[in-house]
Short mmCIF file of C-alpha atoms in Angstrom, two decimals:
data_model
loop_
_atom_site.label_atom_id
_atom_site.label_comp_id
_atom_site.label_asym_id
_atom_site.label_seq_id
_atom_site.Cartn_x
_atom_site.Cartn_y
_atom_site.Cartn_z
CA UNK A 333 -21.52 -19.63 14.07
CA UNK A 334 -23.22 -17.54 12.31
CA UNK A 335 -22.17 -14.21 10.87
CA UNK A 336 -23.90 -11.28 11.85
CA UNK A 337 -23.86 -8.02 13.83
CA UNK A 338 -25.90 -8.53 17.12
CA UNK A 339 -23.27 -10.14 19.13
CA UNK A 340 -20.61 -7.97 17.30
CA UNK A 341 -19.84 -4.80 19.23
CA UNK A 342 -18.70 -2.10 17.34
CA UNK A 343 -15.12 -2.20 16.56
CA UNK A 344 -15.69 -6.29 15.60
CA UNK A 345 -18.69 -4.53 13.16
CA UNK A 346 -16.14 -2.31 11.47
CA UNK A 347 -13.98 -5.73 10.95
CA UNK A 348 -16.98 -7.28 9.42
CA UNK A 349 -16.84 -5.28 6.42
CA UNK A 350 -13.23 -6.47 6.14
CA UNK A 351 -13.72 -10.62 7.22
CA UNK A 352 -15.80 -12.40 9.31
CA UNK A 353 -15.41 -11.82 12.88
CA UNK A 354 -16.94 -14.12 15.49
CA UNK A 355 -18.37 -12.20 18.85
CA UNK A 356 -15.18 -11.69 21.37
CA UNK A 357 -12.15 -11.87 18.64
CA UNK A 358 -12.47 -7.72 18.34
CA UNK A 359 -9.67 -7.09 21.22
CA UNK A 360 -7.42 -9.65 20.19
CA UNK A 361 -7.96 -8.82 16.30
CA UNK A 362 -7.36 -5.34 17.02
CA UNK A 363 -3.96 -5.98 19.78
CA UNK A 364 -2.63 -8.22 16.57
CA UNK A 365 -3.20 -5.18 14.34
CA UNK A 366 -1.67 -2.94 16.37
CA UNK A 367 1.64 -5.17 16.89
CA UNK A 368 1.91 -5.70 13.10
CA UNK A 369 1.23 -1.51 12.90
CA UNK A 370 4.20 -1.14 15.22
CA UNK A 371 6.56 -3.63 13.72
CA UNK A 372 6.18 -3.01 9.98
CA UNK A 373 6.62 1.10 10.74
CA UNK A 374 10.10 0.50 12.83
CA UNK A 375 11.25 -1.74 9.50
CA UNK A 376 10.40 0.15 7.17
CA UNK A 377 12.61 3.34 8.46
CA UNK A 378 15.32 1.20 9.25
CA UNK A 379 14.73 -0.59 5.63
CA UNK A 380 15.20 2.48 3.24
CA UNK A 381 18.14 3.97 5.41
CA UNK A 382 19.71 0.33 5.07
CA UNK A 383 19.02 0.71 0.79
CA UNK A 384 20.93 4.53 1.64
CA UNK A 385 23.58 3.81 3.29
CA UNK A 386 24.73 0.83 1.18
CA UNK A 387 24.11 2.09 -2.23
CA UNK A 388 26.14 5.41 -1.03
CA UNK A 389 29.23 4.03 -0.46
CA UNK A 390 28.91 1.02 -2.67
CA UNK A 391 27.20 -0.51 -6.04
CA UNK A 392 24.16 -2.43 -6.81
CA UNK A 393 26.15 -5.32 -7.78
CA UNK A 394 28.10 -4.83 -3.70
CA UNK A 395 24.64 -5.20 -2.53
CA UNK A 396 23.58 -8.41 -3.56
CA UNK A 397 26.78 -9.94 -1.90
CA UNK A 398 25.77 -8.05 1.39
CA UNK A 399 22.55 -9.90 1.24
CA UNK A 400 24.06 -13.16 0.40
CA UNK A 401 26.14 -12.87 3.55
CA UNK A 402 23.18 -12.54 5.64
CA UNK A 403 22.53 -16.48 4.71
CA UNK A 404 25.53 -17.64 5.72
CA UNK A 405 25.11 -15.79 8.98
CA UNK A 406 22.10 -17.63 9.44
CA UNK A 407 23.32 -20.48 9.64
CA UNK A 408 24.23 -20.43 12.91
CA UNK A 409 21.83 -17.71 13.97
CA UNK A 410 18.88 -20.60 13.27
CA UNK A 411 20.39 -22.68 15.20
CA UNK A 412 21.07 -20.62 18.39
CA UNK A 413 17.70 -19.19 17.71
CA UNK A 414 16.88 -23.32 18.87
CA UNK A 415 18.71 -23.31 21.51
CA UNK A 416 17.14 -20.40 23.10
CA UNK A 417 13.53 -21.68 22.34
CA UNK A 418 13.98 -24.89 24.05
CA UNK A 419 14.23 -22.49 27.25
CA UNK A 420 11.63 -19.92 26.22
CA UNK A 421 8.30 -20.48 23.94
CA UNK A 422 5.70 -18.43 23.24
CA UNK A 423 5.07 -14.58 24.45
CA UNK A 424 8.61 -14.77 26.32
CA UNK A 425 10.56 -15.79 23.32
CA UNK A 426 8.41 -13.61 21.17
CA UNK A 427 9.88 -10.51 24.11
CA UNK A 428 13.28 -12.18 23.79
CA UNK A 429 13.78 -11.87 20.34
CA UNK A 430 12.80 -8.12 20.16
CA UNK A 431 14.40 -6.86 22.91
CA UNK A 432 18.19 -7.97 21.31
CA UNK A 433 17.45 -6.14 18.14
CA UNK A 434 15.82 -2.84 20.68
CA UNK A 435 19.25 -3.10 22.53
CA UNK A 436 21.64 -3.53 19.37
CA UNK A 437 20.09 -0.49 17.16
CA UNK A 438 20.73 2.38 19.26
CA UNK A 439 24.68 1.26 19.02
CA UNK A 440 24.65 0.96 15.19
CA UNK A 441 23.19 5.12 15.27
CA UNK A 442 25.74 5.58 17.93
CA UNK A 443 28.75 3.93 15.98
CA UNK A 444 27.36 6.26 12.62
CA UNK A 445 27.06 9.34 14.61
CA UNK A 446 30.69 8.89 15.17
CA UNK A 447 31.95 8.83 11.90
CA UNK A 448 31.93 4.70 11.51
CA UNK A 449 31.28 3.23 8.80
CA UNK A 450 28.22 1.14 9.09
CA UNK A 451 27.35 0.10 5.49
CA UNK A 452 28.27 -3.27 5.24
CA UNK A 453 27.14 -4.71 8.36
CA UNK A 454 24.19 -2.75 9.48
CA UNK A 455 22.77 -3.98 5.89
CA UNK A 456 23.48 -7.75 7.40
CA UNK A 457 21.70 -6.67 10.80
CA UNK A 458 19.14 -5.35 8.95
CA UNK A 459 18.46 -8.29 6.93
CA UNK A 460 18.28 -10.50 9.58
CA UNK A 461 16.15 -8.41 12.08
CA UNK A 462 13.19 -8.10 9.21
CA UNK A 463 13.09 -12.12 9.06
CA UNK A 464 13.64 -12.92 12.32
CA UNK A 465 11.06 -10.60 14.27
CA UNK A 466 8.51 -10.50 11.74
CA UNK A 467 8.91 -14.01 11.81
CA UNK A 468 8.34 -14.16 15.27
CA UNK A 469 5.13 -12.17 15.45
CA UNK A 470 3.72 -14.44 12.88
CA UNK A 471 4.90 -17.47 14.97
CA UNK A 472 3.02 -16.12 17.42
CA UNK A 473 -0.03 -15.39 15.62
CA UNK A 474 -0.46 -18.90 13.87
CA UNK A 475 0.71 -20.48 17.73
CA UNK A 476 -2.69 -18.17 19.34
CA UNK A 477 -5.45 -18.99 16.07
CA UNK A 478 -6.67 -22.24 14.55
CA UNK A 479 -7.15 -22.62 10.86
CA UNK A 480 -10.74 -21.07 10.72
CA UNK A 481 -9.83 -18.33 12.76
CA UNK A 482 -6.29 -17.24 11.77
CA UNK A 483 -7.61 -17.87 7.82
CA UNK A 484 -9.91 -14.84 9.01
CA UNK A 485 -8.10 -12.60 10.83
CA UNK A 486 -4.30 -13.23 9.71
CA UNK A 487 -6.40 -10.43 7.04
CA UNK A 488 -7.01 -7.67 9.42
CA UNK A 489 -2.84 -8.77 11.41
CA UNK A 490 -1.63 -8.43 7.80
CA UNK A 491 -3.73 -4.93 7.39
CA UNK A 492 -1.69 -3.59 10.72
CA UNK A 493 1.45 -4.31 9.09
CA UNK A 494 0.50 -2.95 5.44
CA UNK A 495 -0.45 0.06 7.18
CA UNK A 496 2.64 0.47 9.51
CA UNK A 497 4.68 0.09 6.49
CA UNK A 498 2.63 3.10 4.80
CA UNK A 499 3.09 5.28 7.66
CA UNK A 500 7.11 3.97 7.81
CA UNK A 501 7.61 4.54 4.68
CA UNK A 502 6.23 8.54 4.62
CA UNK A 503 8.13 8.91 7.67
CA UNK A 504 11.07 8.09 6.31
CA UNK A 505 10.46 10.19 2.83
CA UNK A 506 9.18 13.22 4.97
CA UNK A 507 11.60 13.34 7.63
CA UNK A 508 15.06 12.31 6.59
CA UNK A 509 15.53 15.83 6.54
CA UNK A 510 14.66 16.83 10.08
CA UNK A 511 15.63 13.75 12.14
CA UNK A 512 18.40 13.27 10.37
CA UNK A 513 19.03 9.14 9.24
CA UNK A 514 20.53 8.68 12.84
CA UNK A 515 17.58 10.31 14.43
CA UNK A 516 15.29 8.12 12.29
CA UNK A 517 17.11 5.52 13.57
CA UNK A 518 16.46 6.34 17.36
CA UNK A 519 12.66 6.64 16.55
CA UNK A 520 12.78 3.03 14.85
CA UNK A 521 13.94 1.67 17.83
CA UNK A 522 11.34 3.68 20.27
CA UNK A 523 8.45 2.16 18.00
CA UNK A 524 9.77 -1.40 17.67
CA UNK A 525 10.32 -1.33 22.14
CA UNK A 526 6.29 -0.60 21.81
CA UNK A 527 5.57 -4.14 20.89
CA UNK A 528 7.29 -5.54 24.04
CA UNK A 529 4.09 -4.68 25.81
CA UNK A 530 1.86 -6.55 23.63
CA UNK A 531 2.52 -10.30 23.52
CA UNK A 532 1.47 -11.33 26.43
CA UNK A 533 -2.19 -9.21 26.19
CA UNK A 534 -2.81 -10.51 22.71
CA UNK A 535 -2.64 -14.17 23.64
CA UNK A 536 -5.11 -13.95 26.73
CA UNK A 537 -7.91 -12.21 24.23
CA UNK A 538 -8.30 -15.11 21.94
CA UNK A 539 -11.29 -16.25 23.02
CA UNK A 540 -11.28 -19.67 23.62
CA UNK A 541 -13.38 -21.27 20.00
CA UNK A 542 -11.01 -19.36 18.50
CA UNK A 543 -7.63 -20.78 19.89
CA UNK A 544 -5.17 -22.74 17.99
CA UNK A 545 -5.62 -26.49 18.06
CA UNK A 546 -2.44 -28.10 16.99
CA UNK A 547 -0.17 -30.52 18.18
CA UNK A 548 2.68 -29.54 21.03
CA UNK A 549 5.20 -31.15 18.88
CA UNK A 550 6.08 -33.55 15.65
CA UNK A 551 9.88 -34.75 15.54
CA UNK A 552 11.80 -34.23 17.63
CA UNK A 553 14.14 -30.54 16.51
CA UNK A 554 17.47 -31.79 15.60
CA UNK A 555 19.89 -29.48 17.79
CA UNK A 556 22.80 -29.59 16.21
CA UNK A 557 21.03 -27.74 12.43
CA UNK A 558 18.03 -26.91 14.78
CA UNK A 559 14.86 -25.57 12.33
CA UNK A 560 16.44 -26.21 9.28
CA UNK A 561 17.18 -29.76 9.83
CA UNK A 562 13.29 -29.87 10.84
CA UNK A 563 12.37 -28.57 7.33
CA UNK A 564 14.81 -30.66 5.35
CA UNK A 565 12.94 -34.35 7.30
CA UNK A 566 8.73 -32.82 6.36
CA UNK A 567 8.32 -33.20 2.65
CA UNK A 568 5.39 -29.73 3.90
CA UNK A 569 7.92 -27.64 5.46
CA UNK A 570 10.69 -28.68 2.44
CA UNK A 571 8.04 -27.65 -0.32
CA UNK A 572 7.30 -24.57 1.58
CA UNK A 573 11.06 -23.83 2.02
CA UNK A 574 11.26 -24.43 -2.12
CA UNK A 575 8.68 -22.35 -2.27
CA UNK A 576 10.81 -19.10 -0.17
CA UNK A 577 13.88 -19.43 -2.22
CA UNK A 578 12.30 -18.96 -5.34
CA UNK A 579 10.23 -16.45 -4.57
CA UNK A 580 12.94 -14.16 -3.07
CA UNK A 581 15.36 -15.52 -5.84
CA UNK A 582 13.25 -13.43 -8.33
CA UNK A 583 12.39 -10.33 -5.53
CA UNK A 584 15.82 -9.64 -4.84
CA UNK A 585 16.98 -10.14 -8.83
CA UNK A 586 14.29 -7.76 -9.25
CA UNK A 587 15.65 -4.95 -6.78
CA UNK A 588 18.81 -5.39 -7.98
CA UNK A 589 17.41 -4.30 -11.51
CA UNK A 590 16.31 -1.77 -9.89
CA UNK A 591 18.83 -0.14 -7.43
CA UNK A 592 21.23 -0.41 -10.54
CA UNK A 593 18.27 2.07 -12.42
CA UNK A 594 18.02 3.89 -9.00
CA UNK A 595 22.43 4.46 -8.26
CA UNK A 596 22.41 5.25 -11.92
CA UNK A 597 19.37 7.63 -12.08
CA UNK A 598 20.94 9.40 -9.04
CA UNK A 599 24.49 10.07 -10.17
CA UNK A 600 22.86 11.18 -13.39
CA UNK A 601 20.86 14.37 -11.33
CA UNK A 602 23.70 15.11 -9.06
CA UNK A 603 25.99 15.53 -12.18
CA UNK A 604 23.74 17.23 -13.88
CA UNK A 605 23.06 19.33 -10.31
CA UNK A 606 27.36 19.94 -10.29
CA UNK A 607 26.79 18.64 -6.81
CA UNK A 608 24.26 20.77 -5.55
CA UNK A 609 22.16 17.33 -4.87
CA UNK A 610 23.32 14.73 -2.68
CA UNK A 611 23.09 11.05 -3.87
CA UNK A 612 22.43 10.20 -0.69
CA UNK A 613 19.65 11.58 0.13
CA UNK A 614 18.46 11.08 -3.67
CA UNK A 615 18.29 6.99 -2.68
CA UNK A 616 16.94 7.81 0.15
CA UNK A 617 13.66 9.97 -1.08
CA UNK A 618 13.34 7.27 -3.69
CA UNK A 619 13.00 4.54 -1.50
CA UNK A 620 10.77 6.22 0.74
CA UNK A 621 8.37 7.40 -2.00
CA UNK A 622 8.94 3.65 -4.02
CA UNK A 623 8.05 2.07 -0.48
CA UNK A 624 5.72 4.71 0.22
CA UNK A 625 3.03 3.26 -3.78
CA UNK A 626 4.39 -0.09 -2.43
CA UNK A 627 2.40 0.31 1.17
CA UNK A 628 -0.07 2.01 -0.17
CA UNK A 629 -1.59 -0.89 -3.15
CA UNK A 630 -0.30 -2.66 -0.35
CA UNK A 631 -2.92 -1.29 1.75
CA UNK A 632 -5.69 -1.72 -0.69
CA UNK A 633 -5.04 -4.69 -1.97
CA UNK A 634 -5.29 -6.45 1.80
CA UNK A 635 -8.15 -3.83 2.77
CA UNK A 636 -10.97 -4.99 -0.33
CA UNK A 637 -9.21 -8.10 -1.93
CA UNK A 638 -7.68 -10.66 0.28
CA UNK A 639 -10.58 -11.95 1.69
CA UNK A 640 -12.69 -11.79 -1.45
CA UNK A 641 -9.91 -13.95 -2.83
CA UNK A 642 -9.60 -16.57 0.35
CA UNK A 643 -13.73 -16.52 -0.15
CA UNK A 644 -13.43 -17.34 -3.54
CA UNK A 645 -10.48 -19.57 -4.16
CA UNK A 646 -9.42 -20.32 -0.62
CA UNK A 647 -5.54 -20.50 0.15
CA UNK A 648 -4.86 -23.15 -2.41
CA UNK A 649 -6.10 -20.38 -5.27
CA UNK A 650 -4.36 -17.56 -3.67
CA UNK A 651 -1.19 -19.29 -3.82
CA UNK A 652 -1.20 -18.98 -7.64
CA UNK A 653 -2.05 -15.29 -7.81
CA UNK A 654 1.47 -13.50 -7.47
CA UNK A 655 3.60 -15.64 -9.38
CA UNK A 656 1.14 -15.26 -12.20
CA UNK A 657 1.20 -11.69 -12.09
CA UNK A 658 5.20 -12.45 -11.53
CA UNK A 659 5.35 -14.30 -14.55
CA UNK A 660 3.81 -11.51 -16.45
CA UNK A 661 5.70 -8.73 -15.67
CA UNK A 662 9.06 -9.83 -16.24
CA UNK A 663 7.99 -11.08 -19.49
CA UNK A 664 7.33 -7.43 -20.47
CA UNK A 665 10.82 -6.14 -19.17
CA UNK A 666 12.02 -9.05 -20.87
CA UNK A 667 11.12 -7.62 -24.23
CA UNK A 668 12.10 -4.26 -22.51
CA UNK A 669 14.30 -3.73 -25.78
CA UNK A 670 11.25 -3.25 -28.09
CA UNK A 671 9.58 -1.53 -25.76
CA UNK A 672 12.01 1.21 -24.75
CA UNK A 673 10.24 3.70 -27.57
CA UNK A 674 7.36 3.60 -25.80
CA UNK A 675 8.19 3.00 -21.98
CA UNK A 676 11.40 3.97 -20.34
CA UNK A 677 12.76 1.20 -18.43
CA UNK A 678 13.76 2.44 -15.37
CA UNK A 679 10.04 3.32 -15.17
CA UNK A 680 9.00 -0.03 -16.68
CA UNK A 681 11.09 -1.97 -13.75
CA UNK A 682 9.91 0.12 -11.15
CA UNK A 683 5.64 0.02 -11.75
CA UNK A 684 7.13 -4.21 -12.44
CA UNK A 685 8.09 -3.81 -8.46
CA UNK A 686 5.77 -2.01 -7.29
CA UNK A 687 2.87 -4.20 -8.59
CA UNK A 688 5.10 -7.27 -6.92
CA UNK A 689 5.96 -5.93 -4.16
CA UNK A 690 2.54 -5.10 -3.20
CA UNK A 691 1.10 -8.42 -4.00
CA UNK A 692 3.81 -10.11 -1.79
CA UNK A 693 3.48 -7.72 1.02
CA UNK A 694 -0.16 -7.98 0.70
CA UNK A 695 -1.88 -11.55 -0.68
CA UNK A 696 0.78 -13.33 -0.92
CA UNK A 697 2.19 -13.16 2.45
CA UNK A 698 -0.97 -13.55 4.37
CA UNK A 699 -1.36 -16.79 2.25
CA UNK A 700 2.42 -17.65 3.46
CA UNK A 701 1.16 -16.85 6.92
CA UNK A 702 -1.58 -19.07 6.56
CA UNK A 703 0.33 -22.19 5.60
CA UNK A 704 1.46 -22.39 9.49
CA UNK A 705 -1.48 -22.67 10.82
CA UNK A 706 -2.62 -26.51 10.81
CA UNK A 707 1.17 -27.93 11.57
CA UNK A 708 2.58 -28.93 15.12
CA UNK A 709 4.20 -25.89 17.23
CA UNK A 710 7.81 -26.62 16.86
CA UNK A 711 7.25 -26.71 12.72
CA UNK A 712 5.50 -23.13 13.49
CA UNK A 713 8.58 -21.87 15.92
CA UNK A 714 11.68 -23.62 15.43
CA UNK A 715 10.58 -24.67 11.05
CA UNK A 716 9.14 -21.18 10.20
CA UNK A 717 11.89 -19.63 11.63
CA UNK A 718 14.38 -20.88 9.47
CA UNK A 719 12.13 -20.64 6.85
CA UNK A 720 11.71 -17.20 6.95
CA UNK A 721 15.19 -16.91 8.08
CA UNK A 722 17.86 -19.06 6.43
CA UNK A 723 16.14 -20.72 3.61
CA UNK A 724 14.36 -17.28 2.82
CA UNK A 725 18.44 -15.83 2.54
CA UNK A 726 19.70 -18.60 0.70
CA UNK A 727 17.07 -17.67 -2.07
CA UNK A 728 19.73 -14.23 -1.74
CA UNK A 729 22.37 -16.56 -1.78
CA UNK A 730 21.56 -18.15 -5.50
CA UNK A 731 20.60 -14.67 -6.91
CA UNK A 732 24.41 -13.78 -5.58
CA UNK A 733 25.68 -15.98 -7.43
CA UNK A 734 23.40 -15.26 -10.87
CA UNK A 735 24.54 -11.77 -10.19
CA UNK A 736 27.95 -12.19 -10.40
CA UNK A 737 27.73 -14.99 -13.43
CA UNK A 738 25.66 -12.94 -15.20
CA UNK A 739 28.10 -9.44 -15.49
CA UNK A 740 30.92 -10.56 -14.85
CA UNK A 741 30.90 -13.78 -17.23
CA UNK A 742 27.44 -13.72 -19.75
CA UNK A 743 27.85 -9.68 -19.66
CA UNK A 744 23.92 -9.76 -18.98
CA UNK A 745 21.77 -6.89 -18.55
CA UNK A 746 18.23 -5.87 -17.49
CA UNK A 747 16.84 -7.80 -20.07
CA UNK A 748 18.62 -10.85 -19.54
CA UNK A 749 17.53 -10.89 -15.83
CA UNK A 750 14.21 -10.77 -16.46
CA UNK A 751 14.14 -13.41 -18.40
CA UNK A 752 15.55 -15.32 -15.83
CA UNK A 753 12.74 -14.32 -13.61
CA UNK A 754 10.17 -15.25 -16.33
CA UNK A 755 11.51 -18.74 -16.07
CA UNK A 756 11.80 -19.20 -12.54
CA UNK A 757 8.10 -17.91 -11.50
CA UNK A 758 7.07 -21.22 -14.17
CA UNK A 759 8.44 -23.10 -11.32
CA UNK A 760 7.22 -21.04 -8.88
CA UNK A 761 3.73 -21.70 -10.33
CA UNK A 762 4.45 -25.42 -9.88
CA UNK A 763 5.55 -25.68 -6.43
CA UNK A 764 1.80 -23.51 -5.37
CA UNK A 765 0.40 -26.52 -6.72
CA UNK A 766 1.95 -29.03 -4.56
CA UNK A 767 1.61 -26.94 -1.18
CA UNK A 768 -1.40 -25.99 -2.17
CA UNK A 769 -2.88 -30.01 -1.67
CA UNK A 770 -0.22 -30.40 0.98
CA UNK A 771 -1.75 -27.37 2.66
CA UNK A 772 -5.77 -29.20 2.66
CA UNK A 773 -4.34 -32.12 3.30
CA UNK A 774 -2.81 -30.47 6.80
CA UNK A 775 -5.85 -28.85 7.33
CA UNK A 776 -8.29 -31.94 7.11
CA UNK A 777 -5.78 -33.61 9.77
CA UNK A 778 -5.93 -30.44 11.91
CA UNK A 779 -10.07 -29.77 11.54
CA UNK A 780 -12.81 -31.72 10.63
CA UNK A 781 -14.08 -28.95 7.59
CA UNK A 782 -17.24 -30.22 7.12
CA UNK A 783 -20.43 -28.19 5.61
CA UNK A 784 -22.66 -26.48 7.75
CA UNK A 785 -25.60 -28.05 8.59
CA UNK A 786 -29.35 -26.69 8.35
CA UNK A 787 -30.47 -28.11 11.41
CA UNK A 788 -34.08 -26.34 12.16
CA UNK A 789 -36.43 -25.06 9.76
CA UNK A 790 -37.30 -21.07 8.84
CA UNK A 791 -41.13 -20.62 9.72
CA UNK A 792 -42.84 -19.88 6.37
CA UNK A 793 -43.84 -16.34 5.91
CA UNK A 794 -47.35 -15.35 5.35
CA UNK A 795 -47.82 -11.75 3.98
CA UNK A 796 -51.23 -9.74 3.24
CA UNK A 797 -50.57 -7.09 0.31
CA UNK A 798 -49.50 -3.61 1.12
CA UNK A 799 -48.43 -4.57 4.60
CA UNK A 800 -44.54 -4.24 5.47
CA UNK A 801 -42.85 -7.52 7.19
CA UNK A 802 -40.11 -8.35 9.19
CA UNK A 803 -39.09 -12.25 8.85
CA UNK A 804 -36.16 -13.09 11.06
CA UNK A 805 -33.71 -15.98 10.02
CA UNK A 806 -32.55 -17.90 13.50
CA UNK A 807 -29.56 -18.25 14.77
CA UNK A 808 -30.03 -21.64 15.07
CA UNK A 809 -30.73 -22.47 12.01
CA UNK A 810 -27.54 -23.61 10.39
CA UNK A 811 -24.28 -25.02 12.67
CA UNK A 812 -21.12 -26.06 11.70
CA UNK A 813 -18.74 -27.80 13.79
CA UNK A 814 -16.04 -26.69 12.79
CA UNK A 815 -13.64 -24.53 14.80
CA UNK A 816 -13.49 -20.89 14.64
CA UNK A 817 -15.55 -20.65 11.46
CA UNK A 818 -17.97 -18.72 10.96
CA UNK A 819 -21.06 -18.59 8.60
CA UNK A 820 -22.13 -16.18 6.50
CA UNK A 821 -26.01 -15.93 4.99
CA UNK A 822 -27.61 -14.90 1.75
CA UNK A 823 -30.78 -15.36 0.39
CA UNK A 824 -32.63 -16.32 -3.25
CA UNK A 825 -35.23 -17.61 -5.05
CA UNK A 826 -35.17 -21.25 -4.46
CA UNK A 827 -34.80 -21.29 -7.91
CA UNK A 828 -31.87 -19.07 -7.97
CA UNK A 829 -32.91 -16.05 -9.23
CA UNK A 830 -32.57 -12.62 -7.32
CA UNK A 831 -34.89 -11.91 -4.72
CA UNK A 832 -38.37 -9.48 -5.99
CA UNK A 833 -37.68 -5.51 -5.62
CA UNK A 834 -40.16 -5.69 -2.77
CA UNK A 835 -38.10 -8.22 -0.21
CA UNK A 836 -35.18 -7.76 0.87
CA UNK A 837 -32.31 -9.93 3.48
CA UNK A 838 -30.84 -8.11 5.78
CA UNK A 839 -27.70 -9.54 7.12
CA UNK A 840 -27.04 -7.30 9.67
CA UNK A 841 -30.50 -8.40 11.43
CA UNK A 842 -30.47 -11.59 9.70
CA UNK A 843 -33.98 -10.91 8.56
CA UNK A 844 -36.21 -11.15 5.77
CA UNK A 845 -38.07 -6.80 5.21
CA UNK A 846 -39.91 -5.81 2.87
CA UNK A 847 -43.72 -4.67 1.89
CA UNK A 848 -45.27 -6.46 -0.81
CA UNK A 849 -46.98 -4.33 -3.09
CA UNK A 850 -50.75 -4.42 -3.33
CA UNK A 851 -50.82 -5.69 -7.23
CA UNK A 852 -48.47 -8.13 -6.73
CA UNK A 853 -50.05 -11.32 -8.82
CA UNK A 854 -47.90 -14.36 -6.42
CA UNK A 855 -49.80 -15.92 -3.97
CA UNK A 856 -46.54 -18.14 -3.38
CA UNK A 857 -43.10 -17.65 -3.24
CA UNK A 858 -39.70 -20.38 -2.22
CA UNK A 859 -37.33 -18.85 -0.89
CA UNK A 860 -33.43 -20.15 -0.01
CA UNK A 861 -31.39 -18.86 2.78
CA UNK A 862 -27.98 -20.58 2.22
CA UNK A 863 -25.10 -20.62 5.19
CA UNK A 864 -21.54 -21.30 3.64
CA UNK A 865 -18.10 -21.41 5.48
CA UNK A 866 -15.08 -20.27 5.42
CA UNK A 867 -14.40 -22.81 2.51
CA UNK A 868 -16.95 -22.25 0.82
CA UNK A 869 -18.61 -25.34 1.90
CA UNK A 870 -22.78 -24.57 1.80
CA UNK A 871 -25.95 -25.60 3.42
CA UNK A 872 -29.46 -24.42 2.45
CA UNK A 873 -32.72 -23.92 4.16
CA UNK A 874 -36.01 -23.32 2.45
CA UNK A 875 -39.20 -21.27 3.36
CA UNK A 876 -42.24 -20.44 2.17
CA UNK A 877 -43.80 -16.95 1.50
CA UNK A 878 -47.83 -17.52 0.94
CA UNK A 879 -50.40 -15.26 0.59
CA UNK A 880 -52.86 -14.65 3.76
CA UNK A 881 -56.05 -16.32 2.51
CA UNK A 882 -59.25 -14.08 4.17
CA UNK A 883 -62.29 -16.97 4.77
#
């Protein structure tokens, strides 16, 4: 299908500024956008509270151990999830997982209100919540869209998630005093509850040509270990799991470094104020502000860059950008002792983490979700959930062990942990290359991935100098057999030069418009119209612009 505005409604025309859109996809894109917005708004609130509760009572080192405990809990949660999925599927499964967290969140608020210390269990619960509910939404999205439509529209869904995270971070920063932590927890519960009404309409709104065509089942899911066993038996899923372990190991180590400096800074400010300042409020305010900037940059990357990066380098190329940025960032931090006179280390780690998390929450997150588009449904639900929860937290478990050894046995400081992250980033790059190849093979199995074709000629344009013209390109000029694909048109001279100033190609009308000057010296001009699909494959059609000859 050729991209154009003729068959798009007003909202779809707005979306076309961000990514390619087919007529009829606007409603589904909006509902998934709204789901991501609400979900991340809710999570961002409890995530900041999680950090405040933990760092007020415990050290950054203890925080790392709480993250590790989450991985052990997930060893039991993931197989239980597999049992639930054998009885529920699709929208019903998404609702069931969401209801569990909607019911349990107010229990923590009640305990905290009664003065019970919830820091450690609440940290573990929020960690599982942020993984399980978000994973289910993306599994449901991957089960709703085919490979081509998913690559295009996941950009929009992630845009909603980033915008929701931005709003949630700002609400936390501004509302912590007015609403109190307990009030914020109840607000987050209400926002999460609103997502329960979206799952059914989301699936129904996906148009026929954009729906998933993946197989129902691959290998049987092991009952004992559930999705964990499925991942261990599938090379492609195992590579993604290893990437997630490395990604989270690096990210959580960076979070440990940041948390250590945040607590030290808060303690110094409380001491300087002689107790006038509250450490919990300072830490909550810092993380609210930190997450605001992270999500602001994430939103900008998602809005302006992700779709264009996918078009330029595809999913394979997009996989490499994040680890390269991480390697550069932690390379600088490893050199921090030599830079301390120019940039304070606290400022440097804050900037590095803003850059790392911004790319993670936008480009990398979108790319990771797209990796599951060409797999079977068992892999999208059981396999993906195991990767996004258990294997994700395995990275935390390994990181906690590395922190313990580094602090207590090797007596490391921030630059040493940064050097470790630099080495891990190089391994991440190698894994990204291997996964990119696997994705290409899976995508070829899932879709034909053929190049577009020029099936109709574009009529020649005969001009009269000084007279305006409008020369349309028929929608039937090009065709693409890939399900969910959208063609983008551009035009140039047949020899590759730009079009003359007196003619331009209007993408909205799919037509050439202009006025040939009276003094133009050409009698004939060959123009090429090039159609490119989501993967960059192209077809071209050429027509001739010639002067009207009077007899």
